[in-house]
Amino acid sequence: MSAAASRFLASLRPEQRSQAQLRLDDRERTNWHFVPRSRKGLLFKSMSPEQRQLAERLVATGLSRRGHDTALTIIGLETVLAETDGPMRDPELYYLTIFGDPGARQPWGWRFEGHHLSLNFTSPVTAVPAVTPSFFGSNPNERRQEGAVVQRVLAPEEDLARELVKSLDAGQRKVALLSSRAPADILNGPGRTLTSPEGIGYAQLGELQQALLVRLIKVYLDRYRADVAAEEWGRIERAGLATIRFAWSGGLEPRQGHYYRIQGRSFVLEYDNTQNDANHVHTVWRDAERDFGVDLLREHYLESHRDAGK
């Protein structure tokens, strides 16, 4: 990852590099969002073909094959939206920003962001990178041609959750269902303090239901490369599966507005599908301890101070 970032930076002209590279402690690093707006960083549209290829290679170093394919599909949907929404929808309106120096033996990070996609990596010197906040969205999530479904971008995120909620008996549903109406959007977006856990606890689920919940959690984790997914699942297990809660709001059938949230001791996974006749999905993964690598950076600086005192 650091080598890919260094190669990308080396390909830039001085004026491009001043746009693409900021300090790790720049306030822009935490200024994440998923709407189509201008951002600090280098715009794909302004890159040469070689630079764009190097940028794409960096993005690929952080994701699994499925996660990378999903990200590319989300970007490609901007072409579909441009037919109705105009030039503000453009698959080239995505920004890459490097925070810090990937070639130094110091923590650094990067962000790849645009409409419906926000990837935020914080890379310490030795540990696996932190990857939250993480946002994947899709509009339209389902595309049809001549009445047949030809594409469903975030299908497992929807299908596994619906299978889980529909498997609940009456008593379990009473605990899990927060409202018959889904909120208009995710509640744990940019600048928001994380919600409190609500819904049915892991221990209140049957064995098959617990397995479904684990599969659903791993759909989000497995967007990222294998060592990241394994590290994050390990953190969830160490915190205790019994701390996890699953909550649902809205309808239970496809194309009915619906929402769910999975929340543990520090992490939250959230899904909302209410816009465009429930065909416009927003998903976010956040972590109170690890967003922007807060815990990893704290440990790095403590270790540095210990070494300096020897």
PDB file of C-alpha atoms in Angstrom:
ATOM      1  CA  MET A   1       0.000   0.000   0.000  1.00  0.00           C
ATOM      2  CA  SER A   2       2.724   2.497   0.939  1.00  0.00           C
ATOM      3  CA  ALA A   3       4.673   1.623  -2.211  1.00  0.00           C
ATOM      4  CA  ALA A   4       1.573   2.135  -4.365  1.00  0.00           C
ATOM      5  CA  ALA A   5       0.931   5.518  -2.737  1.00  0.00           C
ATOM      6  CA  SER A   6       4.550   6.579  -3.210  1.00  0.00           C
ATOM      7  CA  ARG A   7       4.467   5.633  -6.892  1.00  0.00           C
ATOM      8  CA  PHE A   8       1.285   7.638  -7.344  1.00  0.00           C
ATOM      9  CA  LEU A   9       2.771  10.718  -5.680  1.00  0.00           C
ATOM     10  CA  ALA A  10       5.973  10.413  -7.712  1.00  0.00           C
ATOM     11  CA  SER A  11       3.934  10.586 -10.928  1.00  0.00           C
ATOM     12  CA  LEU A  12       2.423  13.977 -10.069  1.00  0.00           C
ATOM     13  CA  ARG A  13       3.491  17.415 -11.170  1.00  0.00           C
ATOM     14  CA  PRO A  14       4.287  19.823  -8.293  1.00  0.00           C
ATOM     15  CA  GLU A  15       0.944  21.619  -8.532  1.00  0.00           C
ATOM     16  CA  GLN A  16      -0.887  18.284  -8.576  1.00  0.00           C
ATOM     17  CA  ARG A  17       1.051  17.012  -5.582  1.00  0.00           C
ATOM     18  CA  SER A  18       0.153  20.110  -3.577  1.00  0.00           C
ATOM     19  CA  GLN A  19      -3.495  19.196  -4.149  1.00  0.00           C
ATOM     20  CA  ALA A  20      -3.108  15.475  -3.563  1.00  0.00           C
ATOM     21  CA  GLN A  21      -0.919  15.423  -0.437  1.00  0.00           C
ATOM     22  CA  LEU A  22      -1.819  16.974   2.918  1.00  0.00           C
ATOM     23  CA  ARG A  23      -0.456  16.592   6.428  1.00  0.00           C
ATOM     24  CA  LEU A  24      -1.720  13.663   8.463  1.00  0.00           C
ATOM     25  CA  ASP A  25      -3.076  16.093  11.041  1.00  0.00           C
ATOM     26  CA  ASP A  26      -4.859  18.243   8.461  1.00  0.00           C
ATOM     27  CA  ARG A  27      -8.469  18.856   9.493  1.00  0.00           C
ATOM     28  CA  GLU A  28      -9.546  17.687   6.048  1.00  0.00           C
ATOM     29  CA  ARG A  29      -8.759  14.091   7.002  1.00  0.00           C
ATOM     30  CA  THR A  30     -11.877  13.832   9.127  1.00  0.00           C
ATOM     31  CA  ASN A  31     -14.050  15.860   6.729  1.00  0.00           C
ATOM     32  CA  TRP A  32     -15.579  12.818   5.072  1.00  0.00           C
ATOM     33  CA  HIS A  33     -18.874  12.605   3.197  1.00  0.00           C
ATOM     34  CA  PHE A  34     -20.688  10.633   0.511  1.00  0.00           C
ATOM     35  CA  VAL A  35     -22.576  13.325  -1.407  1.00  0.00           C
ATOM     36  CA  PRO A  36     -21.494  14.685  -4.827  1.00  0.00           C
ATOM     37  CA  ARG A  37     -19.523  17.774  -3.804  1.00  0.00           C
ATOM     38  CA  SER A  38     -16.049  19.207  -4.364  1.00  0.00           C
ATOM     39  CA  ARG A  39     -13.345  17.954  -2.035  1.00  0.00           C
ATOM     40  CA  LYS A  40      -9.702  18.543  -1.209  1.00  0.00           C
ATOM     41  CA  GLY A  41      -7.519  16.099  -3.076  1.00  0.00           C
ATOM     42  CA  LEU A  42      -6.706  15.323  -6.683  1.00  0.00           C
ATOM     43  CA  LEU A  43      -9.684  14.791  -8.951  1.00  0.00           C
ATOM     44  CA  PHE A  44      -9.631  11.745 -11.230  1.00  0.00           C
ATOM     45  CA  LYS A  45     -10.776  13.948 -14.091  1.00  0.00           C
ATOM     46  CA  SER A  46      -7.548  15.971 -13.798  1.00  0.00           C
ATOM     47  CA  MET A  47      -5.224  12.935 -13.838  1.00  0.00           C
ATOM     48  CA  SER A  48      -3.365  11.570 -16.827  1.00  0.00           C
ATOM     49  CA  PRO A  49      -4.128   7.961 -17.843  1.00  0.00           C
ATOM     50  CA  GLU A  50      -0.904   6.802 -16.155  1.00  0.00           C
ATOM     51  CA  GLN A  51      -1.687   8.699 -12.960  1.00  0.00           C
ATOM     52  CA  ARG A  52      -5.204   7.340 -12.884  1.00  0.00           C
ATOM     53  CA  GLN A  53      -3.901   3.809 -13.264  1.00  0.00           C
ATOM     54  CA  LEU A  54      -1.533   4.338 -10.332  1.00  0.00           C
ATOM     55  CA  ALA A  55      -4.374   5.805  -8.266  1.00  0.00           C
ATOM     56  CA  GLU A  56      -6.581   2.824  -9.059  1.00  0.00           C
ATOM     57  CA  ARG A  57      -3.787   0.465  -8.012  1.00  0.00           C
ATOM     58  CA  LEU A  58      -3.585   2.182  -4.635  1.00  0.00           C
ATOM     59  CA  VAL A  59      -7.332   1.844  -4.119  1.00  0.00           C
ATOM     60  CA  ALA A  60      -7.125  -1.845  -5.021  1.00  0.00           C
ATOM     61  CA  THR A  61      -4.463  -2.491  -2.346  1.00  0.00           C
ATOM     62  CA  GLY A  62      -6.997  -1.839   0.399  1.00  0.00           C
ATOM     63  CA  LEU A  63      -9.952  -3.834  -0.890  1.00  0.00           C
ATOM     64  CA  SER A  64     -10.848  -7.445  -1.544  1.00  0.00           C
ATOM     65  CA  ARG A  65     -11.725  -8.471  -5.078  1.00  0.00           C
ATOM     66  CA  ARG A  66     -15.434  -8.260  -4.226  1.00  0.00           C
ATOM     67  CA  GLY A  67     -15.003  -4.913  -2.506  1.00  0.00           C
ATOM     68  CA  HIS A  68     -13.050  -3.510  -5.428  1.00  0.00           C
ATOM     69  CA  ASP A  69     -15.630  -4.733  -7.926  1.00  0.00           C
ATOM     70  CA  THR A  70     -18.401  -3.196  -5.822  1.00  0.00           C
ATOM     71  CA  ALA A  71     -16.604   0.154  -5.650  1.00  0.00           C
ATOM     72  CA  LEU A  72     -16.113   0.196  -9.428  1.00  0.00           C
ATOM     73  CA  THR A  73     -19.788  -0.630  -9.955  1.00  0.00           C
ATOM     74  CA  ILE A  74     -20.852   2.213  -7.657  1.00  0.00           C
ATOM     75  CA  ILE A  75     -18.650   4.619  -9.615  1.00  0.00           C
ATOM     76  CA  GLY A  76     -20.071   3.305 -12.888  1.00  0.00           C
ATOM     77  CA  LEU A  77     -23.616   4.063 -11.739  1.00  0.00           C
ATOM     78  CA  GLU A  78     -22.793   7.764 -12.027  1.00  0.00           C
ATOM     79  CA  THR A  79     -23.112   7.284 -15.793  1.00  0.00           C
ATOM     80  CA  VAL A  80     -26.643   5.958 -15.269  1.00  0.00           C
ATOM     81  CA  LEU A  81     -27.555   8.880 -12.995  1.00  0.00           C
ATOM     82  CA  ALA A  82     -26.111  11.409 -15.459  1.00  0.00           C
ATOM     83  CA  GLU A  83     -28.878  10.502 -17.908  1.00  0.00           C
ATOM     84  CA  THR A  84     -31.456  12.010 -15.535  1.00  0.00           C
ATOM     85  CA  ASP A  85     -29.474  14.282 -13.208  1.00  0.00           C
ATOM     86  CA  GLY A  86     -27.014  15.896 -15.614  1.00  0.00           C
ATOM     87  CA  PRO A  87     -23.253  16.535 -15.461  1.00  0.00           C
ATOM     88  CA  MET A  88     -23.012  16.684 -11.676  1.00  0.00           C
ATOM     89  CA  ARG A  89     -23.142  12.881 -11.898  1.00  0.00           C
ATOM     90  CA  ASP A  90     -19.823  11.860 -13.386  1.00  0.00           C
ATOM     91  CA  PRO A  91     -17.673   8.736 -12.809  1.00  0.00           C
ATOM     92  CA  GLU A  92     -14.594  10.977 -12.968  1.00  0.00           C
ATOM     93  CA  LEU A  93     -15.696  13.175 -10.041  1.00  0.00           C
ATOM     94  CA  TYR A  94     -13.833  11.149  -7.422  1.00  0.00           C
ATOM     95  CA  TYR A  95     -10.897  12.415  -5.386  1.00  0.00           C
ATOM     96  CA  LEU A  96      -7.768  10.756  -4.031  1.00  0.00           C
ATOM     97  CA  THR A  97      -6.024  12.402  -1.090  1.00  0.00           C
ATOM     98  CA  ILE A  98      -2.834  11.265   0.660  1.00  0.00           C
ATOM     99  CA  PHE A  99      -2.343  12.336   4.274  1.00  0.00           C
ATOM    100  CA  GLY A 100       1.241  12.304   5.505  1.00  0.00           C
ATOM    101  CA  ASP A 101       4.228  10.645   3.849  1.00  0.00           C
ATOM    102  CA  PRO A 102       3.766   7.003   2.806  1.00  0.00           C
ATOM    103  CA  GLY A 103       7.526   6.689   2.272  1.00  0.00           C
ATOM    104  CA  ALA A 104       8.484   7.565   5.846  1.00  0.00           C
ATOM    105  CA  ARG A 105       8.478   5.296   8.873  1.00  0.00           C
ATOM    106  CA  GLN A 106       5.557   7.229  10.288  1.00  0.00           C
ATOM    107  CA  PRO A 107       1.768   6.783  10.236  1.00  0.00           C
ATOM    108  CA  TRP A 108       0.000   8.078   7.155  1.00  0.00           C
ATOM    109  CA  GLY A 109      -3.367   7.707   5.495  1.00  0.00           C
ATOM    110  CA  TRP A 110      -5.382   8.163   2.343  1.00  0.00           C
ATOM    111  CA  ARG A 111      -8.934   8.776   1.257  1.00  0.00           C
ATOM    112  CA  PHE A 112     -10.753   7.888  -1.936  1.00  0.00           C
ATOM    113  CA  GLU A 113     -14.096   9.610  -2.060  1.00  0.00           C
ATOM    114  CA  GLY A 114     -16.960  10.779  -4.226  1.00  0.00           C
ATOM    115  CA  HIS A 115     -20.680  10.174  -4.591  1.00  0.00           C
ATOM    116  CA  HIS A 116     -21.749   7.076  -2.639  1.00  0.00           C
ATOM    117  CA  LEU A 117     -18.191   6.043  -1.793  1.00  0.00           C
ATOM    118  CA  SER A 118     -15.903   7.042   1.074  1.00  0.00           C
ATOM    119  CA  LEU A 119     -12.829   4.928   1.792  1.00  0.00           C
ATOM    120  CA  ASN A 120     -10.662   6.163   4.670  1.00  0.00           C
ATOM    121  CA  PHE A 121      -7.422   4.341   5.445  1.00  0.00           C
ATOM    122  CA  THR A 122      -5.050   5.086   8.314  1.00  0.00           C
ATOM    123  CA  SER A 123      -1.833   3.097   8.093  1.00  0.00           C
ATOM    124  CA  PRO A 124       0.400   2.793  11.166  1.00  0.00           C
ATOM    125  CA  VAL A 125       4.001   1.700  10.779  1.00  0.00           C
ATOM    126  CA  THR A 126       3.523  -1.985  11.579  1.00  0.00           C
ATOM    127  CA  ALA A 127      -0.153  -2.793  12.248  1.00  0.00           C
ATOM    128  CA  VAL A 128      -2.983  -3.539   9.814  1.00  0.00           C
ATOM    129  CA  PRO A 129      -4.560  -0.266   8.607  1.00  0.00           C
ATOM    130  CA  ALA A 130      -7.747   1.148  10.067  1.00  0.00           C
ATOM    131  CA  VAL A 131     -10.525   1.487   7.478  1.00  0.00           C
ATOM    132  CA  THR A 132     -13.369   3.381   9.127  1.00  0.00           C
ATOM    133  CA  PRO A 133     -15.416   5.404   8.490  1.00  0.00           C
ATOM    134  CA  SER A 134     -16.419   3.380   5.440  1.00  0.00           C
ATOM    135  CA  PHE A 135     -19.355   4.192   3.173  1.00  0.00           C
ATOM    136  CA  PHE A 136     -20.756   2.278   0.196  1.00  0.00           C
ATOM    137  CA  GLY A 137     -23.997   3.411  -1.443  1.00  0.00           C
ATOM    138  CA  SER A 138     -25.914   2.524  -4.573  1.00  0.00           C
ATOM    139  CA  ASN A 139     -28.523   4.282  -6.700  1.00  0.00           C
ATOM    140  CA  PRO A 140     -30.184   2.502  -8.321  1.00  0.00           C
ATOM    141  CA  ASN A 141     -29.358  -0.569  -6.283  1.00  0.00           C
ATOM    142  CA  GLU A 142     -31.395  -2.789  -8.603  1.00  0.00           C
ATOM    143  CA  ARG A 143     -31.431  -2.307 -12.362  1.00  0.00           C
ATOM    144  CA  ARG A 144     -33.857  -3.990 -14.733  1.00  0.00           C
ATOM    145  CA  GLN A 145     -33.964  -4.440 -18.476  1.00  0.00           C
ATOM    146  CA  GLU A 146     -37.123  -5.690 -20.153  1.00  0.00           C
ATOM    147  CA  GLY A 147     -38.500  -6.645 -16.751  1.00  0.00           C
ATOM    148  CA  ALA A 148     -35.518  -8.758 -15.715  1.00  0.00           C
ATOM    149  CA  VAL A 149     -33.066  -7.889 -12.940  1.00  0.00           C
ATOM    150  CA  VAL A 150     -29.640  -7.350 -14.496  1.00  0.00           C
ATOM    151  CA  GLN A 151     -27.796  -5.863 -11.520  1.00  0.00           C
ATOM    152  CA  ARG A 152     -28.131  -5.668  -7.738  1.00  0.00           C
ATOM    153  CA  VAL A 153     -25.135  -3.860  -6.337  1.00  0.00           C
ATOM    154  CA  LEU A 154     -25.493  -4.335  -2.577  1.00  0.00           C
ATOM    155  CA  ALA A 155     -27.577  -7.494  -2.671  1.00  0.00           C
ATOM    156  CA  PRO A 156     -26.146  -9.549   0.235  1.00  0.00           C
ATOM    157  CA  GLU A 157     -26.375  -6.559   2.567  1.00  0.00           C
ATOM    158  CA  GLU A 158     -30.125  -6.522   1.919  1.00  0.00           C
ATOM    159  CA  ASP A 159     -30.916 -10.198   1.479  1.00  0.00           C
ATOM    160  CA  LEU A 160     -29.157 -11.602   4.547  1.00  0.00           C
ATOM    161  CA  ALA A 161     -30.648  -8.940   6.804  1.00  0.00           C
ATOM    162  CA  ARG A 162     -34.150  -9.594   5.489  1.00  0.00           C
ATOM    163  CA  GLU A 163     -33.662 -13.336   5.929  1.00  0.00           C
ATOM    164  CA  LEU A 164     -32.610 -12.720   9.518  1.00  0.00           C
ATOM    165  CA  VAL A 165     -35.472 -10.410  10.461  1.00  0.00           C
ATOM    166  CA  LYS A 166     -38.069 -12.662   8.826  1.00  0.00           C
ATOM    167  CA  SER A 167     -36.697 -15.645  10.760  1.00  0.00           C
ATOM    168  CA  LEU A 168     -37.515 -13.984  14.085  1.00  0.00           C
ATOM    169  CA  ASP A 169     -40.530 -15.231  15.990  1.00  0.00           C
ATOM    170  CA  ALA A 170     -43.126 -12.838  17.390  1.00  0.00           C
ATOM    171  CA  GLY A 171     -41.310 -12.370  20.682  1.00  0.00           C
ATOM    172  CA  GLN A 172     -37.980 -11.733  19.009  1.00  0.00           C
ATOM    173  CA  ARG A 173     -39.480  -9.279  16.520  1.00  0.00           C
ATOM    174  CA  LYS A 174     -40.993  -7.287  19.335  1.00  0.00           C
ATOM    175  CA  VAL A 175     -37.465  -6.671  20.611  1.00  0.00           C
ATOM    176  CA  ALA A 176     -35.743  -6.204  17.243  1.00  0.00           C
ATOM    177  CA  LEU A 177     -38.234  -3.916  15.470  1.00  0.00           C
ATOM    178  CA  LEU A 178     -37.788  -0.297  16.445  1.00  0.00           C
ATOM    179  CA  SER A 179     -40.444   1.219  14.184  1.00  0.00           C
ATOM    180  CA  SER A 180     -42.786   0.339  11.347  1.00  0.00           C
ATOM    181  CA  ARG A 181     -41.257   3.254   9.454  1.00  0.00           C
ATOM    182  CA  ALA A 182     -37.602   3.448   8.434  1.00  0.00           C
ATOM    183  CA  PRO A 183     -35.605   6.638   9.026  1.00  0.00           C
ATOM    184  CA  ALA A 184     -34.980   8.742   5.924  1.00  0.00           C
ATOM    185  CA  ASP A 185     -31.234   8.083   6.025  1.00  0.00           C
ATOM    186  CA  ILE A 186     -28.445   6.559   8.075  1.00  0.00           C
ATOM    187  CA  LEU A 187     -28.088   7.933  11.595  1.00  0.00           C
ATOM    188  CA  ASN A 188     -24.326   7.447  11.939  1.00  0.00           C
ATOM    189  CA  GLY A 189     -23.188   9.661   9.098  1.00  0.00           C
ATOM    190  CA  PRO A 190     -20.474  12.344   8.992  1.00  0.00           C
ATOM    191  CA  GLY A 191     -20.158  14.451  12.115  1.00  0.00           C
ATOM    192  CA  ARG A 192     -22.598  12.290  14.062  1.00  0.00           C
ATOM    193  CA  THR A 193     -21.978  10.808  17.496  1.00  0.00           C
ATOM    194  CA  LEU A 194     -22.605   7.076  17.264  1.00  0.00           C
ATOM    195  CA  THR A 195     -26.055   5.841  18.208  1.00  0.00           C
ATOM    196  CA  SER A 196     -26.664   3.695  21.267  1.00  0.00           C
ATOM    197  CA  PRO A 197     -27.155  -0.044  20.671  1.00  0.00           C
ATOM    198  CA  GLU A 198     -30.786  -1.080  20.283  1.00  0.00           C
ATOM    199  CA  GLY A 199     -32.691  -4.154  19.214  1.00  0.00           C
ATOM    200  CA  ILE A 200     -32.289  -7.842  19.878  1.00  0.00           C
ATOM    201  CA  GLY A 201     -29.105  -9.155  21.448  1.00  0.00           C
ATOM    202  CA  TYR A 202     -26.942 -11.879  19.942  1.00  0.00           C
ATOM    203  CA  ALA A 203     -27.678 -14.184  22.878  1.00  0.00           C
ATOM    204  CA  GLN A 204     -31.427 -13.865  22.242  1.00  0.00           C
ATOM    205  CA  LEU A 205     -31.060 -15.374  18.774  1.00  0.00           C
ATOM    206  CA  GLY A 206     -31.175 -19.030  17.878  1.00  0.00           C
ATOM    207  CA  GLU A 207     -28.085 -20.784  16.566  1.00  0.00           C
ATOM    208  CA  LEU A 208     -29.035 -20.438  12.894  1.00  0.00           C
ATOM    209  CA  GLN A 209     -30.001 -16.809  13.432  1.00  0.00           C
ATOM    210  CA  GLN A 210     -26.656 -16.136  15.076  1.00  0.00           C
ATOM    211  CA  ALA A 211     -24.910 -17.659  12.071  1.00  0.00           C
ATOM    212  CA  LEU A 212     -26.920 -15.392   9.756  1.00  0.00           C
ATOM    213  CA  LEU A 213     -25.923 -12.346  11.779  1.00  0.00           C
ATOM    214  CA  VAL A 214     -22.244 -13.306  11.618  1.00  0.00           C
ATOM    215  CA  ARG A 215     -22.495 -13.794   7.847  1.00  0.00           C
ATOM    216  CA  LEU A 216     -24.087 -10.369   7.508  1.00  0.00           C
ATOM    217  CA  ILE A 217     -21.373  -8.672   9.562  1.00  0.00           C
ATOM    218  CA  LYS A 218     -18.694 -10.327   7.446  1.00  0.00           C
ATOM    219  CA  VAL A 219     -20.297  -9.009   4.247  1.00  0.00           C
ATOM    220  CA  TYR A 220     -19.217  -5.551   5.403  1.00  0.00           C
ATOM    221  CA  LEU A 221     -15.788  -6.606   6.669  1.00  0.00           C
ATOM    222  CA  ASP A 222     -15.026  -8.673   3.579  1.00  0.00           C
ATOM    223  CA  ARG A 223     -15.189  -5.622   1.324  1.00  0.00           C
ATOM    224  CA  TYR A 224     -11.636  -5.110   2.520  1.00  0.00           C
ATOM    225  CA  ARG A 225      -8.492  -7.153   2.017  1.00  0.00           C
ATOM    226  CA  ALA A 226      -8.154 -10.361   3.997  1.00  0.00           C
ATOM    227  CA  ASP A 227      -5.835  -9.162   6.780  1.00  0.00           C
ATOM    228  CA  VAL A 228      -8.065  -6.164   7.486  1.00  0.00           C
ATOM    229  CA  ALA A 229     -11.209  -8.310   7.583  1.00  0.00           C
ATOM    230  CA  ALA A 230      -9.517 -10.841   9.884  1.00  0.00           C
ATOM    231  CA  GLU A 231      -8.229  -8.128  12.229  1.00  0.00           C
ATOM    232  CA  GLU A 232     -11.625  -6.453  12.470  1.00  0.00           C
ATOM    233  CA  TRP A 233     -13.457  -9.733  13.054  1.00  0.00           C
ATOM    234  CA  GLY A 234     -10.927 -10.558  15.763  1.00  0.00           C
ATOM    235  CA  ARG A 235     -11.662  -7.250  17.471  1.00  0.00           C
ATOM    236  CA  ILE A 236     -15.395  -7.986  17.354  1.00  0.00           C
ATOM    237  CA  GLU A 237     -14.878 -11.452  18.836  1.00  0.00           C
ATOM    238  CA  ARG A 238     -12.591 -10.154  21.577  1.00  0.00           C
ATOM    239  CA  ALA A 239     -15.184  -7.543  22.526  1.00  0.00           C
ATOM    240  CA  GLY A 240     -17.717 -10.363  22.830  1.00  0.00           C
ATOM    241  CA  LEU A 241     -20.418 -11.434  20.403  1.00  0.00           C
ATOM    242  CA  ALA A 242     -22.878 -11.135  23.269  1.00  0.00           C
ATOM    243  CA  THR A 243     -22.492  -7.343  23.089  1.00  0.00           C
ATOM    244  CA  ILE A 244     -23.914  -7.221  19.538  1.00  0.00           C
ATOM    245  CA  ARG A 245     -27.467  -6.053  18.864  1.00  0.00           C
ATOM    246  CA  PHE A 246     -29.538  -6.145  15.679  1.00  0.00           C
ATOM    247  CA  ALA A 247     -32.327  -3.629  15.065  1.00  0.00           C
ATOM    248  CA  TRP A 248     -34.740  -3.211  12.146  1.00  0.00           C
ATOM    249  CA  SER A 249     -37.199  -0.503  11.086  1.00  0.00           C
ATOM    250  CA  GLY A 250     -39.635  -0.358   8.177  1.00  0.00           C
ATOM    251  CA  GLY A 251     -41.182  -2.969   5.908  1.00  0.00           C
ATOM    252  CA  LEU A 252     -40.104  -6.579   5.601  1.00  0.00           C
ATOM    253  CA  GLU A 253     -40.597  -7.012   1.858  1.00  0.00           C
ATOM    254  CA  PRO A 254     -38.455  -5.872  -1.090  1.00  0.00           C
ATOM    255  CA  ARG A 255     -39.102  -2.328  -2.337  1.00  0.00           C
ATOM    256  CA  GLN A 256     -40.577  -1.339   1.012  1.00  0.00           C
ATOM    257  CA  GLY A 257     -38.525   1.278   2.820  1.00  0.00           C
ATOM    258  CA  HIS A 258     -36.350  -0.451   5.400  1.00  0.00           C
ATOM    259  CA  TYR A 259     -33.421   0.122   7.718  1.00  0.00           C
ATOM    260  CA  TYR A 260     -31.247  -1.942  10.021  1.00  0.00           C
ATOM    261  CA  ARG A 261     -28.362  -1.464  12.395  1.00  0.00           C
ATOM    262  CA  ILE A 262     -25.867  -3.915  13.851  1.00  0.00           C
ATOM    263  CA  GLN A 263     -23.968  -2.538  16.797  1.00  0.00           C
ATOM    264  CA  GLY A 264     -21.378  -3.913  19.186  1.00  0.00           C
ATOM    265  CA  ARG A 265     -19.194  -2.474  21.909  1.00  0.00           C
ATOM    266  CA  SER A 266     -17.397  -0.065  19.558  1.00  0.00           C
ATOM    267  CA  PHE A 267     -18.536  -0.753  15.982  1.00  0.00           C
ATOM    268  CA  VAL A 268     -21.749  -0.009  14.135  1.00  0.00           C
ATOM    269  CA  LEU A 269     -22.923  -1.228  10.723  1.00  0.00           C
ATOM    270  CA  GLU A 270     -25.883   0.628   9.307  1.00  0.00           C
ATOM    271  CA  TYR A 271     -28.067   0.218   6.228  1.00  0.00           C
ATOM    272  CA  ASP A 272     -30.858   2.443   4.952  1.00  0.00           C
ATOM    273  CA  ASN A 273     -32.950   1.920   1.808  1.00  0.00           C
ATOM    274  CA  THR A 274     -35.842   4.361   1.625  1.00  0.00           C
ATOM    275  CA  GLN A 275     -35.223   6.726  -1.291  1.00  0.00           C
ATOM    276  CA  ASN A 276     -36.215   6.097  -4.922  1.00  0.00           C
ATOM    277  CA  ASP A 277     -38.983   3.674  -3.915  1.00  0.00           C
ATOM    278  CA  ALA A 278     -36.549   1.736  -1.727  1.00  0.00           C
ATOM    279  CA  ASN A 279     -34.016   1.328  -4.509  1.00  0.00           C
ATOM    280  CA  HIS A 280     -31.337   3.685  -3.182  1.00  0.00           C
ATOM    281  CA  VAL A 281     -29.056   2.161  -0.553  1.00  0.00           C
ATOM    282  CA  HIS A 282     -26.753   3.830   1.955  1.00  0.00           C
ATOM    283  CA  THR A 283     -24.454   1.690   4.116  1.00  0.00           C
ATOM    284  CA  VAL A 284     -21.879   2.824   6.634  1.00  0.00           C
ATOM    285  CA  TRP A 285     -19.378   1.133   8.932  1.00  0.00           C
ATOM    286  CA  ARG A 286     -18.051   3.179  11.819  1.00  0.00           C
ATOM    287  CA  ASP A 287     -16.063   2.437  14.960  1.00  0.00           C
ATOM    288  CA  ALA A 288     -15.929   4.637  18.053  1.00  0.00           C
ATOM    289  CA  GLU A 289     -12.413   3.442  18.870  1.00  0.00           C
ATOM    290  CA  ARG A 290     -10.921   3.109  15.393  1.00  0.00           C
ATOM    291  CA  ASP A 291     -12.424   5.784  13.101  1.00  0.00           C
ATOM    292  CA  PHE A 292      -9.465   7.475  11.387  1.00  0.00           C
ATOM    293  CA  GLY A 293      -7.130   5.123  13.258  1.00  0.00           C
ATOM    294  CA  VAL A 294      -7.471   6.924  16.581  1.00  0.00           C
ATOM    295  CA  ASP A 295      -6.493   3.872  18.641  1.00  0.00           C
ATOM    296  CA  LEU A 296      -3.617   2.909  16.340  1.00  0.00           C
ATOM    297  CA  LEU A 297      -2.178   6.419  16.284  1.00  0.00           C
ATOM    298  CA  ARG A 298      -2.443   6.670  20.063  1.00  0.00           C
ATOM    299  CA  GLU A 299      -0.531   3.407  20.463  1.00  0.00           C
ATOM    300  CA  HIS A 300       2.106   4.495  17.942  1.00  0.00           C
ATOM    301  CA  TYR A 301       2.788   7.778  19.724  1.00  0.00           C
ATOM    302  CA  LEU A 302       2.879   6.107  23.148  1.00  0.00           C
ATOM    303  CA  GLU A 303       5.373   3.572  21.813  1.00  0.00           C
ATOM    304  CA  SER A 304       7.477   6.355  20.298  1.00  0.00           C
ATOM    305  CA  HIS A 305       7.584   8.177  23.630  1.00  0.00           C
ATOM    306  CA  ARG A 306       8.554   4.975  25.454  1.00  0.00           C
ATOM    307  CA  ASP A 307      11.392   4.375  22.982  1.00  0.00           C
ATOM    308  CA  ALA A 308      12.559   7.984  23.297  1.00  0.00           C
ATOM    309  CA  GLY A 309      12.753   7.611  27.067  1.00  0.00           C
ATOM    310  CA  LYS A 310      15.012   4.572  26.975  1.00  0.00           C
TER     311      LYS A 310
END
